[in-house]
Each structure stands twice: as C-alpha cells, then as structure tokens.
Coordinates of C-alpha atoms in Angstrom, one line a residue:
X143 CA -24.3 129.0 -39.2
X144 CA -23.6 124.9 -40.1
X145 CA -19.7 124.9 -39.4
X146 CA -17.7 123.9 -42.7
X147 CA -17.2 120.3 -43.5
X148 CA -13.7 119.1 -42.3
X149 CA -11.5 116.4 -40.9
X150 CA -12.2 117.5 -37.6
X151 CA -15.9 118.7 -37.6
X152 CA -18.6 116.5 -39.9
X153 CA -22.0 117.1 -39.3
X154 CA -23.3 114.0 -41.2
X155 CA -21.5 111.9 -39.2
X156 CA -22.8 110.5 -35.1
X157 CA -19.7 109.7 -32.8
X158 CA -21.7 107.4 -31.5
X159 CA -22.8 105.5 -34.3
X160 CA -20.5 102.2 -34.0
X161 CA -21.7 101.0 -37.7
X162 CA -19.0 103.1 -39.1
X163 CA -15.4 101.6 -39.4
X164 CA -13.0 103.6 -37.8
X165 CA -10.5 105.0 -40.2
X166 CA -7.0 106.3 -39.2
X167 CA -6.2 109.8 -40.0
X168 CA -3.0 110.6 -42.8
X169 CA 0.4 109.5 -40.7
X170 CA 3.7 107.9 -41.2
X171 CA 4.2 104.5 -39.3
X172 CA 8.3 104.0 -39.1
X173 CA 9.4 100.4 -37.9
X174 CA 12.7 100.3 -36.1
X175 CA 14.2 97.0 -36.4
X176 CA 12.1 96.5 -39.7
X177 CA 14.3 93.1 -40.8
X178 CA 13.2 91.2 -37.8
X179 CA 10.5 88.1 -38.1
X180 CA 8.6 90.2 -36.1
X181 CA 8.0 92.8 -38.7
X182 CA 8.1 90.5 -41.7
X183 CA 5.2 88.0 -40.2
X184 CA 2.8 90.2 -38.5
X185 CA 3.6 93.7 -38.8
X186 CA 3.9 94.4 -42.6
X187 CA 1.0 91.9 -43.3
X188 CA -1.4 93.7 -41.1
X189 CA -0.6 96.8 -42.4
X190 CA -1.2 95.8 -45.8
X191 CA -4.5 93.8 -44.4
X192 CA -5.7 97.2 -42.8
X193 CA -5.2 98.9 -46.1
X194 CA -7.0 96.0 -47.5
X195 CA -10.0 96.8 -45.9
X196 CA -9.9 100.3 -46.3
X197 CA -8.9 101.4 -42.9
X198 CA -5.8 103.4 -43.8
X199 CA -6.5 106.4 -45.1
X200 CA -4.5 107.4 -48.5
X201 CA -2.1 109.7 -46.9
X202 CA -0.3 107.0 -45.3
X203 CA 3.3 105.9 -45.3
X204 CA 5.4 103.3 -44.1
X205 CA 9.1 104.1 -43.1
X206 CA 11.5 100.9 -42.5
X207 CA 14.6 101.4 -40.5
X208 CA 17.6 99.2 -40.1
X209 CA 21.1 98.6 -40.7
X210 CA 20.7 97.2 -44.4
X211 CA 22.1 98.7 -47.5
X212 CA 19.2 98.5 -49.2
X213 CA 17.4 101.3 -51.3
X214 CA 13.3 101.8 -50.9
X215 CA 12.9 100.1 -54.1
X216 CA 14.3 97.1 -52.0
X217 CA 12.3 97.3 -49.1
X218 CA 9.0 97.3 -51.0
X219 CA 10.3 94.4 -52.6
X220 CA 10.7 92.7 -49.2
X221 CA 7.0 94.1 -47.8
X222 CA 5.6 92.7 -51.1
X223 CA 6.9 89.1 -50.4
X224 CA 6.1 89.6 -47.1
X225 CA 2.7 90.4 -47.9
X226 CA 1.9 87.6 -50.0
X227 CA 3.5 85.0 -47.6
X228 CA 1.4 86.0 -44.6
X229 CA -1.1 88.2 -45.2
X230 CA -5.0 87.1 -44.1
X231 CA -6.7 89.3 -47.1
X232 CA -6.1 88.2 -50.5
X233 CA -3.6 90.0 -52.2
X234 CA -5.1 93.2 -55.0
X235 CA -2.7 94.9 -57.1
X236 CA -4.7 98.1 -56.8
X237 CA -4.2 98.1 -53.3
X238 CA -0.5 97.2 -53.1
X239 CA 0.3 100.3 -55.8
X240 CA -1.3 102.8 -53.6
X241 CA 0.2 101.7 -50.4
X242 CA 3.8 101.3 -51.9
X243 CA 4.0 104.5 -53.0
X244 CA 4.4 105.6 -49.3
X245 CA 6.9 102.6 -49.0
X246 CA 10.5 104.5 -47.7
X247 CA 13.3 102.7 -46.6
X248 CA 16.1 104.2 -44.3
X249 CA 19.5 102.9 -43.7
X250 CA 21.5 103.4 -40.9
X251 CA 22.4 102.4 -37.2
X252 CA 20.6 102.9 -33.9
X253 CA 23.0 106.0 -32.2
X254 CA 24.6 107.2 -35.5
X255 CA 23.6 110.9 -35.3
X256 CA 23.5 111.3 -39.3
X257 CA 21.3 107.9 -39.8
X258 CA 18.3 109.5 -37.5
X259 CA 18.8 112.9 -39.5
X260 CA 17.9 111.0 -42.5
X261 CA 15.2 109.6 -40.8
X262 CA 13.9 112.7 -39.8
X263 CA 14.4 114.4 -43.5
X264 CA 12.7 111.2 -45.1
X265 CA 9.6 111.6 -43.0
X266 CA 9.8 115.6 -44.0
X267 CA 9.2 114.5 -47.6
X268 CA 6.5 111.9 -46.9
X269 CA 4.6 114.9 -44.7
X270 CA 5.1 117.0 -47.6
X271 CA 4.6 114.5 -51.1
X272 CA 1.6 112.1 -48.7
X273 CA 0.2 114.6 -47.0
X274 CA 0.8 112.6 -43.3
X275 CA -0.1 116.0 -41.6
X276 CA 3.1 115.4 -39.1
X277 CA 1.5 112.7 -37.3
X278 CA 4.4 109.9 -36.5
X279 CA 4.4 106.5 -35.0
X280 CA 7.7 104.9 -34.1
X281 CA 7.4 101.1 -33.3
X282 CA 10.3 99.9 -31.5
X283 CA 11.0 96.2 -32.7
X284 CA 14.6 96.6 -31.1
X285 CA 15.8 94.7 -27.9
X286 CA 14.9 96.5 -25.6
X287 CA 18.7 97.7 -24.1
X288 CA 18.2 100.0 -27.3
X289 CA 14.9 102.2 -25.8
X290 CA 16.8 104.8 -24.5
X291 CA 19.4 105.4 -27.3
X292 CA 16.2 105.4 -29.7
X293 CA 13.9 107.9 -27.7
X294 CA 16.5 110.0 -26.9
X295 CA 17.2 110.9 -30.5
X296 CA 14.1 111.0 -31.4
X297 CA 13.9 114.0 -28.7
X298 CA 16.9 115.2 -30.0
X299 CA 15.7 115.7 -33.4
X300 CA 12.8 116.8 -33.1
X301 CA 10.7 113.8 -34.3
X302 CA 8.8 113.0 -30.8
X303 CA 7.6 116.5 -30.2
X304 CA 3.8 116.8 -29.8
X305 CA 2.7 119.9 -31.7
X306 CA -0.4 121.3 -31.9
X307 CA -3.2 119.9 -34.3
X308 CA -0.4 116.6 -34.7
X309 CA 0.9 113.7 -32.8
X310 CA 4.1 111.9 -32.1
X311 CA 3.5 107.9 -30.9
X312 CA 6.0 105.4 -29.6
X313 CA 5.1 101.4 -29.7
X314 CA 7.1 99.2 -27.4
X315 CA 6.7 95.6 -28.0
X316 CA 7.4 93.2 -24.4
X317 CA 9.6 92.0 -22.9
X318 CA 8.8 95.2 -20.6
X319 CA 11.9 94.6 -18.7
X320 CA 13.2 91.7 -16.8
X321 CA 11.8 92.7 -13.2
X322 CA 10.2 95.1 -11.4
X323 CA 13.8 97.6 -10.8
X324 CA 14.1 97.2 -14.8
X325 CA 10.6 97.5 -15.4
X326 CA 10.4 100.9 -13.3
X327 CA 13.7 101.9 -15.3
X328 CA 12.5 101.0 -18.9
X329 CA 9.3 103.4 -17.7
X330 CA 11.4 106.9 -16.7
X331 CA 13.7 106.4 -19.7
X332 CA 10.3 106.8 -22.0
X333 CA 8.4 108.7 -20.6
X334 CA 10.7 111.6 -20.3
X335 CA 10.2 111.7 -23.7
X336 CA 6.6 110.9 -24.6
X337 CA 3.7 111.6 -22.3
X338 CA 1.6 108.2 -20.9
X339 CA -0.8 109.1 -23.4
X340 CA 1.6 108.6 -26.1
X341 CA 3.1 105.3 -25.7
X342 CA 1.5 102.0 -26.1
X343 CA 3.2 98.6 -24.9
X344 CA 2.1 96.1 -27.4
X345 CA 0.7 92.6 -25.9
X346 CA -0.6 91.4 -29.1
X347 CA -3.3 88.7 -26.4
X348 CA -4.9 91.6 -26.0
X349 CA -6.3 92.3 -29.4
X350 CA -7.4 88.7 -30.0
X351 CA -11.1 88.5 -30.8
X352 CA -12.5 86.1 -27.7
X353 CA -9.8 88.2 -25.1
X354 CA -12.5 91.1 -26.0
X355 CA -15.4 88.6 -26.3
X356 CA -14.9 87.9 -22.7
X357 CA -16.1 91.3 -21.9
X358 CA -18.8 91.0 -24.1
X359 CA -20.1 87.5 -22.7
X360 CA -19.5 88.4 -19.0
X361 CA -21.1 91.7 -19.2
X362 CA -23.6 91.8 -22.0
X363 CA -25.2 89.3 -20.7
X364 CA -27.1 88.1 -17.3
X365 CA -26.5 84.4 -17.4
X366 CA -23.1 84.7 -16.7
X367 CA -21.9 87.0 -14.1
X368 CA -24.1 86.3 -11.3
X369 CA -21.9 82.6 -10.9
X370 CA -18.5 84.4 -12.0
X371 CA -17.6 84.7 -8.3
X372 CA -16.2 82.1 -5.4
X373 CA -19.9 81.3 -4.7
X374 CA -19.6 79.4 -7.5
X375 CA -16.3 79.1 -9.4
X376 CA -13.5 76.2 -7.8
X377 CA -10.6 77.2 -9.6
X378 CA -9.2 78.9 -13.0
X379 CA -6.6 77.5 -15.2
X380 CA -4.9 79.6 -17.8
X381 CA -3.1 77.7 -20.1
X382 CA -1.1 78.9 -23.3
X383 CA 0.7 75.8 -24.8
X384 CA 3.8 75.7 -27.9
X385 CA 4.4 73.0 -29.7
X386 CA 7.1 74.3 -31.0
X387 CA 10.8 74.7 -29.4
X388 CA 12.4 78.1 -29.0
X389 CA 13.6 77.9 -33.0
X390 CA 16.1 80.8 -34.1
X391 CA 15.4 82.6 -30.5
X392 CA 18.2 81.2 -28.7
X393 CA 19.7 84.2 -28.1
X394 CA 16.4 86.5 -26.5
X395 CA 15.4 83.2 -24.8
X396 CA 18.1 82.1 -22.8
X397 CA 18.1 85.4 -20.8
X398 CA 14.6 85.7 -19.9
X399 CA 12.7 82.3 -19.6
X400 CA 9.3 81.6 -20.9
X401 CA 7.7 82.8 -17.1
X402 CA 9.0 86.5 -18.1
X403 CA 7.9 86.0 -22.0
X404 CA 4.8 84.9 -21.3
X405 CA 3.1 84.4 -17.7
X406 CA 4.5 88.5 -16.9
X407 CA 2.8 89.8 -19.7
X408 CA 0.1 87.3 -21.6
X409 CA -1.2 85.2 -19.0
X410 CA -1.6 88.3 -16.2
X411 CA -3.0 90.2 -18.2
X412 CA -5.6 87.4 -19.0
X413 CA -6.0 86.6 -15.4
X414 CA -7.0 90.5 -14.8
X415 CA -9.3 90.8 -17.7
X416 CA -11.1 87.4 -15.8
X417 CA -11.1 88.2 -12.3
X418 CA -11.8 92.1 -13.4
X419 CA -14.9 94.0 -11.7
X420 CA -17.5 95.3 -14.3
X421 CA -16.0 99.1 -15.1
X422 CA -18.1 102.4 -15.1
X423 CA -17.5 102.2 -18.9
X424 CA -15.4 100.7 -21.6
X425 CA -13.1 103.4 -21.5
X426 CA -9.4 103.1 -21.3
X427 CA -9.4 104.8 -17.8
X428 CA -12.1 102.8 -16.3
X429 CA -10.6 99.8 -17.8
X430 CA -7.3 100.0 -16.5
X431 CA -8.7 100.6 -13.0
X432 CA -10.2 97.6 -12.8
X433 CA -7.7 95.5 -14.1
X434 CA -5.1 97.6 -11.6
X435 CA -7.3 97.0 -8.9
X436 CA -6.7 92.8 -9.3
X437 CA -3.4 92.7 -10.2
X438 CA -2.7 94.7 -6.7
X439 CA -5.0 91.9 -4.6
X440 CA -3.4 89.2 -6.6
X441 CA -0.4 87.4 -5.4
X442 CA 1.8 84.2 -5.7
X443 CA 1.0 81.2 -3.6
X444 CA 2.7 81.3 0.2
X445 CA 4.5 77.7 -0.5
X446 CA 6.4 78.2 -3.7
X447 CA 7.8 74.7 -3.2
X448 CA 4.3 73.3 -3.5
X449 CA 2.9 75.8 -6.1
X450 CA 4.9 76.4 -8.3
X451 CA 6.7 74.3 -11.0
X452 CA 9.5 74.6 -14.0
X453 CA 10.4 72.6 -16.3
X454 CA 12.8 72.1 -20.0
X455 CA 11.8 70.3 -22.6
X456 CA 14.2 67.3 -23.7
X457 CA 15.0 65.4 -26.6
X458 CA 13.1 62.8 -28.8
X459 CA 10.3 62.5 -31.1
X460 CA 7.2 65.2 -31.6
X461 CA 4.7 64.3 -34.4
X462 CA 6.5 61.5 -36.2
X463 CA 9.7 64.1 -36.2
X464 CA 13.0 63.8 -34.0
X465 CA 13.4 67.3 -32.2
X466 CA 16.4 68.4 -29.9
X467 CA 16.5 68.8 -26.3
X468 CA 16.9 72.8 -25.1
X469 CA 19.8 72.4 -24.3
X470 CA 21.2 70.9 -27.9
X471 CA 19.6 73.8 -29.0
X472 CA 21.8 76.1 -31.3
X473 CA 23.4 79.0 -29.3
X474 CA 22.1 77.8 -25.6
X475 CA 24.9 77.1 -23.1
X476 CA 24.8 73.4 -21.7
X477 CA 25.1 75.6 -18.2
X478 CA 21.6 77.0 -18.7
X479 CA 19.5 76.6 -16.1
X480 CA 16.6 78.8 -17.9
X481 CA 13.1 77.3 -18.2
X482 CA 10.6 76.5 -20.8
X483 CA 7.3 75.6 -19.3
X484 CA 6.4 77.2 -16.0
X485 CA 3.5 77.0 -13.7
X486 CA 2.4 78.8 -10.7
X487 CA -0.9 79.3 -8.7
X488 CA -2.0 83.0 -8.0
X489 CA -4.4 84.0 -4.9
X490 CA -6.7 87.1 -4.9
X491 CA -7.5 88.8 -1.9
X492 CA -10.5 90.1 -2.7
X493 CA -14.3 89.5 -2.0
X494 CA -15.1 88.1 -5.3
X495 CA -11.8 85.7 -5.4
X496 CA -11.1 84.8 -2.8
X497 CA -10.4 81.0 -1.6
X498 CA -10.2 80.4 -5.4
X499 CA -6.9 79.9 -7.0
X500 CA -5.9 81.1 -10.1
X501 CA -3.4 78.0 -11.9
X502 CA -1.2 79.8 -14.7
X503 CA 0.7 77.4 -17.3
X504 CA 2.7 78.2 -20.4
X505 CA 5.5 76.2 -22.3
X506 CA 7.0 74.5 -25.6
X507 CA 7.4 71.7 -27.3
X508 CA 3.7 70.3 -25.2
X509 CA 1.1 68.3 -26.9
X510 CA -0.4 71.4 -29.1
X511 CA -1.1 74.9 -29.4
X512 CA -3.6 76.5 -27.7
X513 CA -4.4 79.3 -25.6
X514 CA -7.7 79.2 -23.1
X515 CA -9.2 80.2 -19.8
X516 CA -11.3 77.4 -18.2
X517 CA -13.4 78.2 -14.8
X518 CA -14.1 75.3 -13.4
X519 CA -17.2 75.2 -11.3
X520 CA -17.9 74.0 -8.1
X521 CA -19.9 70.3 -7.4
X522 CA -23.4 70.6 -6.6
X523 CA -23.6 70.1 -3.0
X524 CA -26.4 67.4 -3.7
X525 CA -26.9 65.0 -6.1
X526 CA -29.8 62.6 -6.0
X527 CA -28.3 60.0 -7.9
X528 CA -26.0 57.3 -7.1
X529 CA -22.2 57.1 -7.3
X530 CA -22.6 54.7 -10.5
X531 CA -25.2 57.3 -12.1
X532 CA -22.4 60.0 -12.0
X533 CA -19.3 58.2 -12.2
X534 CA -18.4 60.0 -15.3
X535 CA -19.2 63.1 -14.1
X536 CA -16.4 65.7 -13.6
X537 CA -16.6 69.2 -12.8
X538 CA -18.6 72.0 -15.2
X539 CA -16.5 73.8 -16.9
X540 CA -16.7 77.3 -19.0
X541 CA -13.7 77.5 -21.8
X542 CA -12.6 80.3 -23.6
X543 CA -10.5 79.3 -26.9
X544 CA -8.5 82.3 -27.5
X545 CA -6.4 79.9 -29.8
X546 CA -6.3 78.4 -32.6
X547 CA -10.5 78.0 -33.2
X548 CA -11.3 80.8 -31.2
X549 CA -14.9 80.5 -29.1
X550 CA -16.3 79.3 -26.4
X551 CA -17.4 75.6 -24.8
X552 CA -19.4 75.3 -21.9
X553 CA -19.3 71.6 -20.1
X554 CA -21.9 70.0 -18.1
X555 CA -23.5 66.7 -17.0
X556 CA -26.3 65.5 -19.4
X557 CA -28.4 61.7 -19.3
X558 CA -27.3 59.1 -21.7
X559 CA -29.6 57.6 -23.9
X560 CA -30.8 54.8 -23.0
X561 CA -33.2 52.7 -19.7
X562 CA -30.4 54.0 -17.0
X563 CA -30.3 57.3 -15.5
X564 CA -26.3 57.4 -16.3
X565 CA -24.5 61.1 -16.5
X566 CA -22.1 62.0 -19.1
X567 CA -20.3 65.1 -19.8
X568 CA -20.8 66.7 -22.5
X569 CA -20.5 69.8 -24.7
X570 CA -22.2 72.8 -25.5
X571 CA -20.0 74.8 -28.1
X572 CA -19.9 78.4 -29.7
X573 CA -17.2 79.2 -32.3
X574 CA -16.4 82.3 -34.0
X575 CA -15.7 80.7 -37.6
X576 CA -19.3 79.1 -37.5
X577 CA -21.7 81.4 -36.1
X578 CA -20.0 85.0 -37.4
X579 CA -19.9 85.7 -41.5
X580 CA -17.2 88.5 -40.7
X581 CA -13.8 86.8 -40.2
X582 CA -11.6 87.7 -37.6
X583 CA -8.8 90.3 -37.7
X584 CA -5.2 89.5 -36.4
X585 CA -4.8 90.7 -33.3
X586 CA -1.8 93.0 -35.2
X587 CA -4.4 94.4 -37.1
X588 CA -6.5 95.8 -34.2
X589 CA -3.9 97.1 -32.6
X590 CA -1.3 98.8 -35.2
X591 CA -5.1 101.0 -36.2
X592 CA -5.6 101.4 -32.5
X593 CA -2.0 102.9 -32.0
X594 CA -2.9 104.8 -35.7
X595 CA -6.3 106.6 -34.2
X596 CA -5.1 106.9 -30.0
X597 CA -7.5 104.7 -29.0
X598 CA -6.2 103.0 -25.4
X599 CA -7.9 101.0 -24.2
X600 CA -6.1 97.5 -25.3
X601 CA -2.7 98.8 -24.2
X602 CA -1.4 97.9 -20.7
X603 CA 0.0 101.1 -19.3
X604 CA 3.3 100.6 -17.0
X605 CA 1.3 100.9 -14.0
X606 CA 0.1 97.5 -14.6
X607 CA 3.2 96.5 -16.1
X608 CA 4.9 96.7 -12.3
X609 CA 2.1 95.2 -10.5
X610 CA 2.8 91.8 -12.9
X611 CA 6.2 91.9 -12.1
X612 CA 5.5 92.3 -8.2
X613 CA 3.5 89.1 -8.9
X614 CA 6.0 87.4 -10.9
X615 CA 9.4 88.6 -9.1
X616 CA 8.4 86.7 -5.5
X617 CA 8.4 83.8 -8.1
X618 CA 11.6 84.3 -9.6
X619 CA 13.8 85.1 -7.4
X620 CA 13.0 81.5 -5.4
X621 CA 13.7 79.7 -8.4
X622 CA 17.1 81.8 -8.4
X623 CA 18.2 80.0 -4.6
X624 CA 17.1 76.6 -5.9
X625 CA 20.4 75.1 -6.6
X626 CA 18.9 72.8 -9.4
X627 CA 18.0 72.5 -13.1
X628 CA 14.5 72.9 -14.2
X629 CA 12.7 69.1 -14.6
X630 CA 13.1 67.3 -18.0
X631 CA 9.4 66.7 -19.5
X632 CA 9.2 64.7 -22.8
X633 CA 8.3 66.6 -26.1
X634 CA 4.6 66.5 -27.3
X635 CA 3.3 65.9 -23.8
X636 CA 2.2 68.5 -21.5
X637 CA 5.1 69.2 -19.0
X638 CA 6.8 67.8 -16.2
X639 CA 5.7 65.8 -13.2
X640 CA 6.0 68.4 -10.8
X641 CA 3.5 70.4 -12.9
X642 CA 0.8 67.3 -12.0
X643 CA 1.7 67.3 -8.4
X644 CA 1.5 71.3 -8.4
X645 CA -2.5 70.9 -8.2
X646 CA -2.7 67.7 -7.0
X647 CA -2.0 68.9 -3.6
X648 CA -5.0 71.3 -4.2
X649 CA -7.2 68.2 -5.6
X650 CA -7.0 69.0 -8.9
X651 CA -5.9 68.3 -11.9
X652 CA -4.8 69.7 -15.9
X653 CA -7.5 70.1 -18.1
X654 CA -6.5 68.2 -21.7
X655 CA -7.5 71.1 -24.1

C-alpha cells in the first residue's frame, strides 16, 4: 500500500536529488539581543532574502527580544527598514506581508523571570495562529557573559526541551570564549541544556561561497590535489585585511584583540579546511574529523619572538580622510595595550605539512579589504634559462578570494612577446560574478537555513573550538609577559615592520592582494 503523502514521507520526491532547493520546515526563529548591528545588517536581511527566494516555508515566524518598549507593530517597522537598507534581493511587497505577519516582538530583560514567560506564551500563540509545529531556534546575539542566564531559563521554562516529532535549537555567535579554560566553560554551561546536536556556533567564513568552493576545487577535481602537499607547496598565507578601524566596538574590542576575534575562529578554521585530508564523505561527522585531526597536529612556531608579530594602528590619513589612532578611539583606555593586526606562523606535524609553514595575518585600518588563502609553490629545481630571462619571475601561486570578488587566480611564469625569451608573471583568473548566472547568497543566508533544517556540517562544534584555542593560547599568553605596547603601523598600509621581518627570517615575504 503507497504510504500517504506527508511532511515526512513523499514518494515523488529522491533525497538524493540535489536539484531541489532545500526548504525549512514551519518554526519560529527568536533573536535575543535583536537591536544589535548584528541583527539589523545581516540577520533580518537574510531572513527576509531566504523568504525571498522561497526557502522559508509559510509557517514561519520571527520573534525579537530585547529590552525596548516597543510593541510588534514597532519591530516590523524596524525589520522593514532594515530590510530595505541591506537586503541582497530586491525588495516585493507580497513577500514582506506574508513574512510580517509572523513578525512578534517581546520586551523584557535577560534574567527577569516574567519577561521569558512572555516569551514562552508569545511563541505558544505563533505555534498555534502559524502553525510552527513547536520547532524553536534561539540565536543568542548577547555577550557572551549572558549564555548561561539565557539557557538556563530557557530550561526552566520549558522552551529548550526536545519533544518528539519537534526540535529546540540554540545559535551562538563567537567570540567562543577568551581561552581555552573559558572556552571549556562556555561549552558545559550549554550543553547541559541542549544536546551537541542542537547547538550551532556561528562562524559566518564558513558559509562564504569559495570557503565551500575550496572543497569543490581540491576534491572534484584531479589537477589539484596531487601538488596540495609539501612535495610541492612552500608556504601558505592566510590573510583577512580591514580597512576600517574598530568603529562603535570599543567596548567588545578592547577586551579581546583582533588575534581572539579573528585568527581563533576565522583564520583557523580556514587553515583546517586547507590543510584538511579528503573525508569519507561530506558529512558533518566526517567533516569535522578531518578538520579535528589538523587542528590537533597544528601548532604555533617554537620562537614566538621571531614568529609572531602585533601591532595598533595609529593616526593620520586613509583614502583622502583623517582617521584616529586606536588609542583616540572613543571608549579605549590610553593604557591599552590590546592589538589590532596580529600575525603568527603555524607548523603541522603531519605527513602532508610538514616543513611548510602556515603564515596567518588579520588587522584594521590596512590597505583594503580582503580575505584570501594563497599557496605559494615551490621553485622548479631547474630552469634552463638565464638569471635575466627570469628576473621577474617570483613564486607560483594559487589564490583563493573569499573577499570581496570572490574566485580564484592561479599565478605562473609565461614568455613575453617579443625576440627575447623573457618570463613574466602573469594571471590566470576564475571569478564567481563572471562565470556563474546564479548570484551568491550571504554567508548569513546559508547558514540561518542550515540551523532552520539541522544540517551540520558548516558549524564548528566545541571540540574544534578548544583545539584553536590550544593553538592560539601558547600565543597569547607570551604577548601577556612582554612588557611592551603593540608596534604603531600607519593607516592604509599593511601593518607594522615586525610583521615584514616575521617572514623574512623564513625568506619570504607578504603577498600585496
């Protein structure tokens, strides 16, 4: 007897035919701290682009939380401007009058007892008038000293138990603590309430277009992956660059430093999906093995003093406009001593790695923004030409643009025109705007649908979250004993002088993206 056509069982439908866009099921996404930037430039706009292209299903609801008197009348107001501000999808009316009527807005304070009743009685209604099924997903845009208050209530009231046929979800954006003790900490405090399963760390890198391309080119293809390997490869740099200060941030900044933003987090996480073995399959299990399995072989440089290097941006002009030094920053004490560009080599003991270093940058207020991974190649051990021939000649180089035009440049030697046999580099270039008619989703998008169907696999669990920091801490820590400032590098350039000397001890130097 053909079973009956539900949610749950459709017999017209392959699960593994990837045509199909994946569609989230009915649920009720609530934002905590739903008046931050955060929320208003990436998270609101992707929902509304998600519904935009269909992907939300129409029993769907949006619940904003925070300490404003505001009525939901008032917070649809605020998701509409945000909307048409910064959404990527043209704005429909059609589309904004279904999703706002699932708009809900709940006032009240993080700990207050009556506020997360009224939570838990406004996402009743929207279960009963939408239809969400009891399927919740609390995204915690709160500091993250506000975790345990948060998930504690939500066990106390009922909201984060996991009931048959339904699901309860928590979303925890980074910083994932400020070291490895916190880190461990931050972990026992959520998962007593939600299962591993249930809780995604956001590292919004992650659901970038070419970070996911990179699995795609290294192994969908055969040209690649035979030289991905210390046979072949000299070194990796793994740059994300600001050109912009720390702006209304002060506050956050200060206490962390752009190597626990960014390198703990971002850049690691890059480094694993590069250095990576192939997995069994692109499953989130087999994934996370292999990205586990560098993180553990990796490890910072023995000589700290020669490989690594901090830095704080100072004052003067950036693009034709005067900008403050860090410290004339609004809210930072003229004590700090907290960086904003860091730089360290990594080392990977393993088979495939090692003997090639892995060089890590991030900072503001440099020369542009941009976010790539460059493997630079080793020389030819021969070349039959002379020294004039090749004088232009540098290295061969693989690039992967993750930002802002993402694709993909490969850089080799090639003959100039001409009666001479003189080498020049040049360029062989793939981008994503040119060669694809389907435009790229914001890495918000992919990732607020992948927390919407339980799909894993782009979500750093905490087991890699503590091998980063085990990485990272070494590092800190021997910045700690120095008892010195970070080095002043001008705005618009692309750090401080120690950063230059960092590799060329090794015999290397920056790439200029």
């Amino acid at each position: 007897m053909t079973p009956p056509l539900t949610e749950r069982v459709n017999p017209l439908r392959d699960p593994r035919d990837r045509r199909l866009p994946r569609i989230a099921g009915p649920c009720v996404l609530v934002i905590f701290g739903v008046t931050g930037d955060l929320s208003t430039k990436k998270l609101m706009p992707a929902v509304y682009d998600l519904a935009n292209r269909g992907l939300l299903p129409p029993g769907f609801a949006l619940v904003g939380f925070a300490r404003r008197d505001w009525e939901h009348e008032d917070f649809a107001k605020i998701v509409h401007d945000a909307v048409k501000q910064h959404a990527r999808t043209p704005f429909r009316e059609e589309v904004w009058r279904q999703l706002s009527e699932g708009i809900r807005f709940v006032s009240g304070q993080i700990g207050d007892g009556d506020s997360i009743r009224r939570l838990r009685d406004t996402i009743a209604e929207l279960d009963e008038a939408r239809g969400t099924g009891g399927n919740h997903a609390f995204y915690l845009s709160i500091p993250p000293g506000l975790f345990q208050t948060v998930v504690d209530q939500l066990r106390e009231y009922g909201l984060a138990e996991q009931r048959y046929g339904q699901w309860s979800r928590v979303v925890i954006e980074k910083p994932f603590g400020h070291d490895l003790t916190s880190a461990r900490e931050l972990n026992r405090v959520v998962s007593s309430v939600f299962p591993s399963s249930s809780v995604f760390r956001i590292d919004h890198y992650l659901g970038k277009e070419t970070v996911q391309n990179m699995m795609a080119l290294r192994f969908a293809n055969q040209l690649f992956e035979p030289v991905w390997n210390n046979n072949y490869v000299d070194h990796v740099q793994i740059t994300m660059a600001e050109d912009i200060g720390i702006g209304g941030r002060a506050g956050y900044f200060d206490g962390i430093g752009i190597a626990r933003d960014v390198i703990q987090n971002h850049l690691l996480q890059l480094l694993a999906l590069t250095a990576m073995e192939e997995p069994t399959s692109f499953e989130a299990a087999q994934l996370r093995a292999e990205k586990q399995k560098v993180l553990a072989a990796a490890r910072p440089a023995e000589r700290m003093d020669l490989h690594t290097a901090r830095g704080r941006y100072a004052g003067g002009w950036q693009g034709g406009v005067k900008v403050a030094s860090y410290l004339e920053e609004k809210g930072i004490p003229r004590t700090s001593t907290t960086e904003t560009f860091a730089a360290i080599r990594v080392d990977i003991d393993n088979r495939r790695w090692a003997g090639v270093p892995f060089y890590l940058r991030t900072g503001k207020r440099l020369a542009r923004r941009v976010t790539e991974i460059a493997l630079g190649f080793k020389r030819a051990p021969h070349l039959p030409f002379s020294s004039t021939d090749t004088a232009e000649l540098g290295y061969n180089a693989l690039v992967l643009r993750i930002q802002p035009d993402e694709g993909v440049t490969l850089r080799f030697g090639a003959k100039v025109p001409g009666t001479q046999m003189e080498i020049r580099e040049v360029n062989m270039d793939f981008a994503y705007g040119g060669s694809f008619t389907e435009s790229s989703p914001e890495a918000y998008e992919r990732l607020i649908l992948d927390v919407l169907l339980g799909d894993p696999p782009l979500f750093p669990q905490h087991e890699e979250v503590e091998l980063s920091w085990q990485i990272l801490d070494p590092v800190l820590d021997y910045w700690a004993s120095l008892d010195e400032a970070p080095e002043s590098y001008e705005p618009g350039g692309w750090g401080p002088a120690c950063a230059n000397e960092m590799l060329a001890r090794d015999g290397h130097v920056w790439r200029r993206p």
